[in-house]
mmCIF file of C-alpha atoms and ligand atoms in Angstrom:
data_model
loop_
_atom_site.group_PDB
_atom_site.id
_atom_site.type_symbol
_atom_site.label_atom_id
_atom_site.label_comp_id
_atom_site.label_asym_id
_atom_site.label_seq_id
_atom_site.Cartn_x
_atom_site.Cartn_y
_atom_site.Cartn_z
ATOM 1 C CA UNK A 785 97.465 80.063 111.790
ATOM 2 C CA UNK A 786 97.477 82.114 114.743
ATOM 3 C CA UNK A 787 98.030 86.326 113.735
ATOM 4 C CA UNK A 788 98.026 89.215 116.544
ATOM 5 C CA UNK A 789 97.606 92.586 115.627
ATOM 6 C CA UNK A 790 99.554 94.538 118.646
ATOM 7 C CA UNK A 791 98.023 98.004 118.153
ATOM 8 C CA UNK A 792 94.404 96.776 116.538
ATOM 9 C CA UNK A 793 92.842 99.832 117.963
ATOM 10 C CA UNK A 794 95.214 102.397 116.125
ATOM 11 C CA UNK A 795 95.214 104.055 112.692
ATOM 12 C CA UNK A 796 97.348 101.565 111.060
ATOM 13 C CA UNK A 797 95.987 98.093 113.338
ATOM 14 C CA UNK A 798 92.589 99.518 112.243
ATOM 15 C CA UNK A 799 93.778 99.380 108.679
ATOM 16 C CA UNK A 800 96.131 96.179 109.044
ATOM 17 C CA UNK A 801 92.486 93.850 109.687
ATOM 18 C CA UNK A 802 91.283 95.727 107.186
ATOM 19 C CA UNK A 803 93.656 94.797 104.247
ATOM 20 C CA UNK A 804 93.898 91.566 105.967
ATOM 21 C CA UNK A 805 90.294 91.396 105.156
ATOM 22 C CA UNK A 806 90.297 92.319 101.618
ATOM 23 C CA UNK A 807 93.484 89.795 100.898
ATOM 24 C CA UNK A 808 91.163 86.698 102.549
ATOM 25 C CA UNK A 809 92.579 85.795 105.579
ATOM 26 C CA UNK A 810 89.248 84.591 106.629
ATOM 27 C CA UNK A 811 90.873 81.240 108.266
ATOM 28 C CA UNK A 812 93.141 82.488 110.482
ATOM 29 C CA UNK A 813 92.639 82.377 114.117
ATOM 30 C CA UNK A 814 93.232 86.479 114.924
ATOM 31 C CA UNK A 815 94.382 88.567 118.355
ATOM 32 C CA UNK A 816 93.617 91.775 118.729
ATOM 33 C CA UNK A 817 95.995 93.367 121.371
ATOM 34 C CA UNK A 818 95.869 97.149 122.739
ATOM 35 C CA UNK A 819 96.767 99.035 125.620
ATOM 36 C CA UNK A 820 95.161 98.055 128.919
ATOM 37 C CA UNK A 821 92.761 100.968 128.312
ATOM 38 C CA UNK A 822 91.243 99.217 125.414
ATOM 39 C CA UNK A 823 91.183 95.638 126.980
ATOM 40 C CA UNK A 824 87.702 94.080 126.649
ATOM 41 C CA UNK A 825 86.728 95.811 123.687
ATOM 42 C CA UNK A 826 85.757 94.294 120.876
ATOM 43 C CA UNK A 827 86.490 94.289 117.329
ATOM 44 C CA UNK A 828 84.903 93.548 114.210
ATOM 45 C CA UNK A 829 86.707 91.090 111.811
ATOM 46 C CA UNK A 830 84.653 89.298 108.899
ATOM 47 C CA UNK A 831 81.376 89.807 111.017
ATOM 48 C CA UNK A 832 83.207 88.004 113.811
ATOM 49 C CA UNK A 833 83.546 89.955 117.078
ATOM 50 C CA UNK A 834 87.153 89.974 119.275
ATOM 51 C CA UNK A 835 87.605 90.868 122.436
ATOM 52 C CA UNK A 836 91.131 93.209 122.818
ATOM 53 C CA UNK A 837 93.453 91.751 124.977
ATOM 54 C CA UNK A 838 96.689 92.906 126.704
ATOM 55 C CA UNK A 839 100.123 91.939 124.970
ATOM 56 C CA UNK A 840 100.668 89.753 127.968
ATOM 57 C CA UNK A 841 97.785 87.888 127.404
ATOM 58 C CA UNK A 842 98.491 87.406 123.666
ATOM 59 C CA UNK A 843 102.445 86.302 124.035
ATOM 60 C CA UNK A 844 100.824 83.006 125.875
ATOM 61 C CA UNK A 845 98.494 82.411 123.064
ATOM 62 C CA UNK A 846 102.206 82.154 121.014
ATOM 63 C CA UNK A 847 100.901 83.419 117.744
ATOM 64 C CA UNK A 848 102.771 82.775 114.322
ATOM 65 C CA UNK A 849 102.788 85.642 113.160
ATOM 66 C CA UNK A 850 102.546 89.092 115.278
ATOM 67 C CA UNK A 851 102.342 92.116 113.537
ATOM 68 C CA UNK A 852 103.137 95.489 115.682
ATOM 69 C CA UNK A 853 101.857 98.965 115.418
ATOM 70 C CA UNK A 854 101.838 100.254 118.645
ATOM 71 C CA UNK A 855 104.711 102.577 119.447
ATOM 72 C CA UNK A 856 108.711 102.046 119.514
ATOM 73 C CA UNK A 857 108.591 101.040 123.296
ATOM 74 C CA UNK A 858 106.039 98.438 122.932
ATOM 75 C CA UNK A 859 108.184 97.297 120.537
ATOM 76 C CA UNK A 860 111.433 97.306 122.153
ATOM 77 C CA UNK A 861 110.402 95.228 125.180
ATOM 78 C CA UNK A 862 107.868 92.565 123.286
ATOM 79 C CA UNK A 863 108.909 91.979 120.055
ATOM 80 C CA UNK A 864 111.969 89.848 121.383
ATOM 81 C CA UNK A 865 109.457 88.011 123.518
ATOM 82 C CA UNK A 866 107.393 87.166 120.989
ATOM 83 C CA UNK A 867 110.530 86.331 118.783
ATOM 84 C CA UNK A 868 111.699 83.693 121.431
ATOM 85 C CA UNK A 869 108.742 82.140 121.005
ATOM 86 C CA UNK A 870 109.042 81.507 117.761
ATOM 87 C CA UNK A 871 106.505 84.215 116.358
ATOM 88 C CA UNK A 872 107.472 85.925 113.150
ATOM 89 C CA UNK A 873 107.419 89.902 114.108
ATOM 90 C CA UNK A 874 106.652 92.478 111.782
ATOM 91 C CA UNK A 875 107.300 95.489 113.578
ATOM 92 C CA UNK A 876 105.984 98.885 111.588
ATOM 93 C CA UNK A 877 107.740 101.043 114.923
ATOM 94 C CA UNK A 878 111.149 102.410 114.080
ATOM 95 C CA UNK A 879 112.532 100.507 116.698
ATOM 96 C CA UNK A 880 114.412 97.530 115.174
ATOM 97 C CA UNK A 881 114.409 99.215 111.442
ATOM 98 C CA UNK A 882 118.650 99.964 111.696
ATOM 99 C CA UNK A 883 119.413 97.278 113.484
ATOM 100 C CA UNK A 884 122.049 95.371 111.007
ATOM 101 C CA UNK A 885 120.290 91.804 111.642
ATOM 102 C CA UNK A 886 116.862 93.018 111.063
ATOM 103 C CA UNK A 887 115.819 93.230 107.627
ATOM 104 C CA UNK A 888 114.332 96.290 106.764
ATOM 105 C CA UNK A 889 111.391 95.584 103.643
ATOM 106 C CA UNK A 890 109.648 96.710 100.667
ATOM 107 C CA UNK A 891 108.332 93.093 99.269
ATOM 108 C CA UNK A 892 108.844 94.695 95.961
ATOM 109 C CA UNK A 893 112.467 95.761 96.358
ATOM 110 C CA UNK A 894 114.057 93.378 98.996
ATOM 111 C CA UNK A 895 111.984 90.501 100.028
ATOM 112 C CA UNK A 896 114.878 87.953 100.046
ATOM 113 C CA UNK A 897 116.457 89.670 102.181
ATOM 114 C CA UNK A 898 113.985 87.512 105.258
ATOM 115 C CA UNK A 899 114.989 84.163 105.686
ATOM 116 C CA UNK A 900 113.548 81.478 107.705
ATOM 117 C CA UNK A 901 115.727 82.545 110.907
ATOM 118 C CA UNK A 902 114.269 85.995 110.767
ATOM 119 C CA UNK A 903 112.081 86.999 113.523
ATOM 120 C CA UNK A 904 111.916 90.261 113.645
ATOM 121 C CA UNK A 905 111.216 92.347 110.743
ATOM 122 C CA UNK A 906 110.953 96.294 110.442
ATOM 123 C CA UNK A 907 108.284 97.676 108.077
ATOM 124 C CA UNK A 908 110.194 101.086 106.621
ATOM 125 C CA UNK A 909 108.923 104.590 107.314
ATOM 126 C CA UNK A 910 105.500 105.292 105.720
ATOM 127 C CA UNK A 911 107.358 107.915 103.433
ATOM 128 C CA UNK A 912 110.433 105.824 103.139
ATOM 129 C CA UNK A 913 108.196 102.905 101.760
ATOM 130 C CA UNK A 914 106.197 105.363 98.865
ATOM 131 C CA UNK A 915 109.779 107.158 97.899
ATOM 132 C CA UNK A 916 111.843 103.539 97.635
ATOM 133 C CA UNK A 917 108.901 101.764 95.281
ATOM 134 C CA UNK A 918 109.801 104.831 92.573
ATOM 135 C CA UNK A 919 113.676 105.207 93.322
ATOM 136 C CA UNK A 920 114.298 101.663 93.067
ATOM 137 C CA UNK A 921 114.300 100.431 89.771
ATOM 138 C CA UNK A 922 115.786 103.728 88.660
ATOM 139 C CA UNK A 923 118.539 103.178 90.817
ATOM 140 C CA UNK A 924 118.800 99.909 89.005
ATOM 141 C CA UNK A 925 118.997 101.392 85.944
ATOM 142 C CA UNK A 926 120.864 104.686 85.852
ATOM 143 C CA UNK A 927 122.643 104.584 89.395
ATOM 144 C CA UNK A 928 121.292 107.587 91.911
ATOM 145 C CA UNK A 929 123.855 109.238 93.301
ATOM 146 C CA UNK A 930 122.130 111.957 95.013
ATOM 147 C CA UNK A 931 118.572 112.594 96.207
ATOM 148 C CA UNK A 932 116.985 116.400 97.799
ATOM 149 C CA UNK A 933 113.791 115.152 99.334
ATOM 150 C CA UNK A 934 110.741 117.278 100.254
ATOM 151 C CA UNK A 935 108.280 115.678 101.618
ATOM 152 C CA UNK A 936 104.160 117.126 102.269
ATOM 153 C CA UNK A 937 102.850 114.409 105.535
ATOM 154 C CA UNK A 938 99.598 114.167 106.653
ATOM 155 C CA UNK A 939 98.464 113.944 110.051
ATOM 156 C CA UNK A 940 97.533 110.244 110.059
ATOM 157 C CA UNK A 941 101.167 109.385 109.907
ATOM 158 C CA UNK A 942 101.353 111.147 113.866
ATOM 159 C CA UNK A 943 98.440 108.802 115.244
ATOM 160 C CA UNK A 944 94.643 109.194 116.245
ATOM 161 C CA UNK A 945 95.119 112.564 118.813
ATOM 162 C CA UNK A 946 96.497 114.592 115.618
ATOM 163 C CA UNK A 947 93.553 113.388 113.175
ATOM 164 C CA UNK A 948 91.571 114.522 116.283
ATOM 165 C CA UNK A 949 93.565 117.904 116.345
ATOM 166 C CA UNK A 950 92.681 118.685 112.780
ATOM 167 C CA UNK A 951 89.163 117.588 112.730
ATOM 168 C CA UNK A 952 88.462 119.909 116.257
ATOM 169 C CA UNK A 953 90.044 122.662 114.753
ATOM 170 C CA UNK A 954 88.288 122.790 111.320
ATOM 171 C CA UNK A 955 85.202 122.956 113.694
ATOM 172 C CA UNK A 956 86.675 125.300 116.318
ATOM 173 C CA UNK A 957 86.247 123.336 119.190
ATOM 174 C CA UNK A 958 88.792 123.120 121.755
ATOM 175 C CA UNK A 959 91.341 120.323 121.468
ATOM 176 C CA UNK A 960 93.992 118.603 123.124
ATOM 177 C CA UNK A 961 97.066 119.180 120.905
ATOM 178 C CA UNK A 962 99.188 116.396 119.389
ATOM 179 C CA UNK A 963 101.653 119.055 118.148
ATOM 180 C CA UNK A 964 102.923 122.213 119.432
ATOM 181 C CA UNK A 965 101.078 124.236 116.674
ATOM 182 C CA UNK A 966 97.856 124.013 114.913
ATOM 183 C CA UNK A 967 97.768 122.559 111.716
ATOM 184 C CA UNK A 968 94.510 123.849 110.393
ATOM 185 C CA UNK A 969 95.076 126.344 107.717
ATOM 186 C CA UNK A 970 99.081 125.629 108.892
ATOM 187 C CA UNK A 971 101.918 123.531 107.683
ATOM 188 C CA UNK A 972 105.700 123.357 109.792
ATOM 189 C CA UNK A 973 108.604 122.108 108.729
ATOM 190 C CA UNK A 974 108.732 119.457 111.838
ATOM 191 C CA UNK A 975 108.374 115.563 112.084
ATOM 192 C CA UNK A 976 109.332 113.502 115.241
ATOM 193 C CA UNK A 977 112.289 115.400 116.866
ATOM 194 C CA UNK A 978 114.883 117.635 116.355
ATOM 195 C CA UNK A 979 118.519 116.116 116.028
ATOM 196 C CA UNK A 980 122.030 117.457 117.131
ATOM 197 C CA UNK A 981 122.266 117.901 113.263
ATOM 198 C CA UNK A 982 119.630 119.976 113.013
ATOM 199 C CA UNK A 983 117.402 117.632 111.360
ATOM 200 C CA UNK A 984 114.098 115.971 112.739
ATOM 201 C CA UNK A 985 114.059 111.733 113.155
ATOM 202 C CA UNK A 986 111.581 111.720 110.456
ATOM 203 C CA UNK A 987 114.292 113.374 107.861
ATOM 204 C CA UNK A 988 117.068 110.875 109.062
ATOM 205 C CA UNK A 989 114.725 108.013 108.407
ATOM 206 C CA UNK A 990 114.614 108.694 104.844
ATOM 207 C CA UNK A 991 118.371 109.130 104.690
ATOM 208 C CA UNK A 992 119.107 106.044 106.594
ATOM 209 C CA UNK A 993 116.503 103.618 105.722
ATOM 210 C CA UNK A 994 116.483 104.359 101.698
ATOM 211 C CA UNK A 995 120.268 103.464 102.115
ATOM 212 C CA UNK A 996 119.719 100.371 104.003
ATOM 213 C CA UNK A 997 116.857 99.601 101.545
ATOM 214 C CA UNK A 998 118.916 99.986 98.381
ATOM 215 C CA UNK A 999 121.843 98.388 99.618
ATOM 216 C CA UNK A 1000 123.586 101.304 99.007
ATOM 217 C CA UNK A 1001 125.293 103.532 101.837
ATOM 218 C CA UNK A 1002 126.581 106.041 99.241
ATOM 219 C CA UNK A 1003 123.912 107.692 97.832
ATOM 220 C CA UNK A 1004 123.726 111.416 99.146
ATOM 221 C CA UNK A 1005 120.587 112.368 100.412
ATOM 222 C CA UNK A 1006 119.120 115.221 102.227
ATOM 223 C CA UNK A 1007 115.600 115.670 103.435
ATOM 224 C CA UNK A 1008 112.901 118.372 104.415
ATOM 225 C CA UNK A 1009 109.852 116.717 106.069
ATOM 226 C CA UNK A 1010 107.210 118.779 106.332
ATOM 227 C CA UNK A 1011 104.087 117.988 108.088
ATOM 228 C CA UNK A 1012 100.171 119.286 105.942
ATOM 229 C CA UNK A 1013 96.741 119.312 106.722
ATOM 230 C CA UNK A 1014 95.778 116.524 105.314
ATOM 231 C CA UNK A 1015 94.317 112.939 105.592
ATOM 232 C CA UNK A 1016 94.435 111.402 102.618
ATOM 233 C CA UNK A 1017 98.128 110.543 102.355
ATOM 234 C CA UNK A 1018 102.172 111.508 102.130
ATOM 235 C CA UNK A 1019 103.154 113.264 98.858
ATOM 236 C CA UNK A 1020 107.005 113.768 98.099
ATOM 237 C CA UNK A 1021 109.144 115.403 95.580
ATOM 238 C CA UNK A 1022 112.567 114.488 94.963
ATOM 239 C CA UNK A 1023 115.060 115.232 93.028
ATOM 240 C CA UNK A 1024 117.102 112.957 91.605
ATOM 241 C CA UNK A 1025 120.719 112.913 90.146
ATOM 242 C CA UNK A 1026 121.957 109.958 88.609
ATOM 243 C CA UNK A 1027 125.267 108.511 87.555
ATOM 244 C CA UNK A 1028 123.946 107.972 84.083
ATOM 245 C CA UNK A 1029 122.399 109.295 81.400
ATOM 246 C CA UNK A 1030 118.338 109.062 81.180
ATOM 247 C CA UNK A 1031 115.542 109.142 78.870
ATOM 248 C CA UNK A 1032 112.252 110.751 80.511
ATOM 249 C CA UNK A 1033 110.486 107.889 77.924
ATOM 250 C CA UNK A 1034 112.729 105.232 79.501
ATOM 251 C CA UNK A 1035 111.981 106.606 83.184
ATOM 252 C CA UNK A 1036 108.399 106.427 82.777
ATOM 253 C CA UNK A 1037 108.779 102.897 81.116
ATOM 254 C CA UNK A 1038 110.518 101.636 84.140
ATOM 255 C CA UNK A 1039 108.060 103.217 86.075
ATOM 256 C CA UNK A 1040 105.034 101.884 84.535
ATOM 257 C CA UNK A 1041 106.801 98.389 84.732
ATOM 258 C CA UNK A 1042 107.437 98.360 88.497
ATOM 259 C CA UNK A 1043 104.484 96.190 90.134
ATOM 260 C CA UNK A 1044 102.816 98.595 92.731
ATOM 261 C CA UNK A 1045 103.351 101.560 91.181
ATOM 262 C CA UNK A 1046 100.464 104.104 88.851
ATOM 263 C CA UNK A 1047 102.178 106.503 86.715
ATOM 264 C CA UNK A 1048 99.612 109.372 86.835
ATOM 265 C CA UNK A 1049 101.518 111.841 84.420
ATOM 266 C CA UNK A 1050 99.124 113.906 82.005
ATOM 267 C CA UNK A 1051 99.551 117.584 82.508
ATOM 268 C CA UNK A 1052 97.838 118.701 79.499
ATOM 269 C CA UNK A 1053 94.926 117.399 81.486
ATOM 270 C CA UNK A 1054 95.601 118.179 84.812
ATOM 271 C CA UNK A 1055 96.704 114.912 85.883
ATOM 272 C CA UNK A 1056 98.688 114.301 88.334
ATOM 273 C CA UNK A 1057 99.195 112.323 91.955
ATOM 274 C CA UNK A 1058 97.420 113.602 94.925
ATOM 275 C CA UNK A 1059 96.548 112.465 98.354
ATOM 276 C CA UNK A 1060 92.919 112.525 97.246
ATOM 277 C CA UNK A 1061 93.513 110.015 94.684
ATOM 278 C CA UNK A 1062 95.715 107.697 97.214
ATOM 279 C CA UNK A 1063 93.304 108.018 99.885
ATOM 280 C CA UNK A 1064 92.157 104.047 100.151
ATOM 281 C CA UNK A 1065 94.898 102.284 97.670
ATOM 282 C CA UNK A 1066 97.246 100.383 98.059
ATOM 283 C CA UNK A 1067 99.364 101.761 94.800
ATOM 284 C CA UNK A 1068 102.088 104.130 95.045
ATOM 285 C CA UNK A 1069 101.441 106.815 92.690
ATOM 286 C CA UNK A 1070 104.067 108.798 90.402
ATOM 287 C CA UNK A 1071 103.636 111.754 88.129
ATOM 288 C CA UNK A 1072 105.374 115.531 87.377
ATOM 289 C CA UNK A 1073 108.151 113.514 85.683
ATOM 290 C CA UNK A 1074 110.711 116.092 83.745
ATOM 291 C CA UNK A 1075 114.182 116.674 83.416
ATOM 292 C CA UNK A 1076 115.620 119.010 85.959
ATOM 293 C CA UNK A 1077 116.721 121.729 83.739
ATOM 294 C CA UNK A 1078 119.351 123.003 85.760
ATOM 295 C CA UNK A 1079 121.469 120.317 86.219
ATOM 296 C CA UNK A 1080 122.963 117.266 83.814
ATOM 297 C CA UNK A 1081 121.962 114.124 84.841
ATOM 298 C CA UNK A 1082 119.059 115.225 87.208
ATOM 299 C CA UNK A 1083 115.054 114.324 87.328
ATOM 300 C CA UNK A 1084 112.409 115.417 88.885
ATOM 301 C CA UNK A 1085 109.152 113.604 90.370
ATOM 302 C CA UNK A 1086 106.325 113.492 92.688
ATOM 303 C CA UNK A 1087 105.193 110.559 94.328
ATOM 304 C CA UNK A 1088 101.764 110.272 96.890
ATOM 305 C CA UNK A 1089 100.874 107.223 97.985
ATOM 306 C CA UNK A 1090 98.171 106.447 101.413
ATOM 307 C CA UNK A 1091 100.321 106.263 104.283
ATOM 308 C CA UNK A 1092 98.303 103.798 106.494
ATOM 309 C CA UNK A 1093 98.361 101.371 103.623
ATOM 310 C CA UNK A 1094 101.058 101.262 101.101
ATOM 311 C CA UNK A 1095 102.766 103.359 104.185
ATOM 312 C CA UNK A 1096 102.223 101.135 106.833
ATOM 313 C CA UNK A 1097 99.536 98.582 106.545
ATOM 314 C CA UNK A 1098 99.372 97.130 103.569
ATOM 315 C CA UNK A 1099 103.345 96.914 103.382
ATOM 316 C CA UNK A 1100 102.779 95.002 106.466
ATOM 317 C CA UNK A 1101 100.170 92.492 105.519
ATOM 318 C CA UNK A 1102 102.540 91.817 102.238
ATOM 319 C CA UNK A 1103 105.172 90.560 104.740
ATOM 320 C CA UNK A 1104 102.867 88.198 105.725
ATOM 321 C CA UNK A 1105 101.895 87.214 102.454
ATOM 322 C CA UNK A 1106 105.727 86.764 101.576
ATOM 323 C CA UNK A 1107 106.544 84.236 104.712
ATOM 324 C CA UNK A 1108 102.660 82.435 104.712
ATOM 325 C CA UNK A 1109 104.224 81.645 100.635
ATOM 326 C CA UNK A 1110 107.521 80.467 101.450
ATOM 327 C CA UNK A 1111 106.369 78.433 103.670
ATOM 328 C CA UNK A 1112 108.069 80.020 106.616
ATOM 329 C CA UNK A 1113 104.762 79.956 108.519
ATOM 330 C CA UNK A 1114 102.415 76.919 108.360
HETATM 331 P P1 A2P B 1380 94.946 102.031 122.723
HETATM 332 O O1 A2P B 1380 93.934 102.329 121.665
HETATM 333 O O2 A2P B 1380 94.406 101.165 123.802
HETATM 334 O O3 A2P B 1380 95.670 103.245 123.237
HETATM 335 P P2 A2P B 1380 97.791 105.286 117.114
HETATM 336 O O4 A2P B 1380 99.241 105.330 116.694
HETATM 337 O O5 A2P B 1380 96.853 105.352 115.962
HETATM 338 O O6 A2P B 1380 97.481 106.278 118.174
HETATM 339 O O7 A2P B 1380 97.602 103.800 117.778
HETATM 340 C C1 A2P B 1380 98.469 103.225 118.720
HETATM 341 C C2 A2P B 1380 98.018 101.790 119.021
HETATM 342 O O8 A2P B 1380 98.950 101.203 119.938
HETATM 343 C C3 A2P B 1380 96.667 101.718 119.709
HETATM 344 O O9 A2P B 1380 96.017 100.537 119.301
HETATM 345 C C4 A2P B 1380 97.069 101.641 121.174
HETATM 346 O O10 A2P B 1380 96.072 101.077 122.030
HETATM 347 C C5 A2P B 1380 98.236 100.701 121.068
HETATM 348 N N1 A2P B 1380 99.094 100.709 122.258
HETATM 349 C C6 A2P B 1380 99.658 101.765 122.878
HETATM 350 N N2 A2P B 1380 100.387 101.349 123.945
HETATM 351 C C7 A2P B 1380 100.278 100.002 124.010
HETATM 352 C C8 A2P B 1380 100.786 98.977 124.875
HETATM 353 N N3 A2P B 1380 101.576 99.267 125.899
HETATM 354 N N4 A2P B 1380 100.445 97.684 124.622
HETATM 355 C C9 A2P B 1380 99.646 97.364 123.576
HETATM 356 N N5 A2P B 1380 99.143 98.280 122.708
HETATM 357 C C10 A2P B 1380 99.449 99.592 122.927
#
């Protein structure tokens, strides 16, 4: 089985080979693809070297499967190339997530939703992935009907240049700047771009891809994304008003019970989810649970979980996993 990683030389690619690693794809015959600036590197993969190639290059060599994490524009003009082909794409841009043939997927939540036709398929939002893992099987139980998100984004989630940015400034070095403000000892309420609503892409994400995800366009939902200095990982809290009543014992049941998740919930010691904890797993990790006191119906939670792999990554490689076990790849 032929895989290309288009991106290998990113944050997330970087990741990608690495969970593809750990889950023991050892037999597969792998492509590393990057800009033209990285072509002739190589890469390590199970003490094998590979030489980075352009995407040009790698659409002749007609992979299976060809997982993307290079941008939105490489995206947009190769993923339908690759499709043609016959290649299953798993695109973690947020080019193709809306588009109403392309299913948008948490393995957990809404694998089914590929079929054997599919060839293009959009890996969520890194914050949209950790939030949807702990709203979904209460939305199964209790109905949400509205969700106030607030979500605390570390730098990996923008790319190498603002990792870069952080780690220059702790030191005091001059840097070039992947944002227009610097995040050490900072935070600003800004991811992606500002909207004509006011809101950035990154908040509309989580509106519009955690209804596509649930299958259900009328949940309410407003966001605040808020970008931290920090590597480890996203952390969110939400609020979240159901349709039904709730037991805080029967929310942390459900939560226990969903595969992927850690419920890390002990305040009388201390414990609770942060993005130190995340920082390297692939679990999605849930604690602060409590009834919102000011309003019927209403919870509260945090949820951190790594970006790169739960996030992005490993969400990716799962994907995989799902079509190399139904057969829909040889
Ligand atoms: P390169 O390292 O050569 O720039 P990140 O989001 O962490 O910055 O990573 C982006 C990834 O996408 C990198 O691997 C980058 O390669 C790759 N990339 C950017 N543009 C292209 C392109 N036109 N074709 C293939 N890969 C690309």
């Amino acid at each position: 089985m032929k895989i290309a990683i288009v991106g290998a030389t990113g944050l997330v690619g970087n990741i990608m080979l690495k969970v593809l690693e750990e889950r023991g794809f050892s037999a597969i015959d792998l492509i590393v693809v990057a800009s033209s600036a990285s072509v002739g590197k190589k890469i390590k993969y199970f003490e094998k070297e590979y030489e980075v190639i352009a995407v040009e290059e790698a659409i002749n060599k007609k992979p299976d499967i060809a997982i993307f994490s290079a941008g939105s524009e490489t995206s947009l003009k190769y993923a339908p190339i690759f499709a043609e082909n016959g290649c299953f794409v798993i695109d973690n841009s947020s080019a193709w997530r809306m588009y109403p043939n392309v299913p948008l997927v948490v393995p957990e939540i809404n694998a089914s939703s590929i079929t054997k036709e599919t060839k293009i398929i959009a890996n969520p939002n890194c914050s949209t992935i950790q939030m949807v893992m702990a709203l979904a099987p209460l939305h199964n139980a209790y109905k949400i009907n509205r969700l106030v998100i607030s979500t605390y984004q570390s730098v990996t989630g923008t790319g190498v240049k603002a990792v870069k940015q952080l780690e220059n400034e702790i030191k005091g070095i001059n840097t070039e700047m992947a944002y227009p403000y610097p995040i050490h000892k900072n935070l600003f309420p800004h991811g992606g771009s500002f909207l004509s609503n006011g809101y950035t892409s990154e908040e509309q994400k989580l509106v519009d891809e955690t209804r596509k995800i649930l299958s259900d366009n009328s949940l309410r939902i407003t966001s605040t994304v808020v970008r931290v200095p920090v590597t480890g990982g996203h952390s969110i809290a939400v609020n979240i008003e159901f349709e039904n009543d709730f037991t805080i014992d029967n929310v942390r049941k459900l939560l226990s019970e969903m595969h992927g998740i850690i419920v890390l919930d002990d305040v009388a010691n201390n414990s609770y989810p942060m993005p130190l904890i995340s920082e390297g797993k692939d679990e999605v990790f849930v604690g602060r649970i409590r009834r919102d006191e000011s309003n019927p119906k209403s919870l509260n939670i945090w949820i951190v979980a790594d970006n790169l792999r739960k996030g992005a990554a490993t969400n990716a490689v799962q994907i995989a996993q799902y079509l190399i076990e139904k057969a829909f790849v040889k």
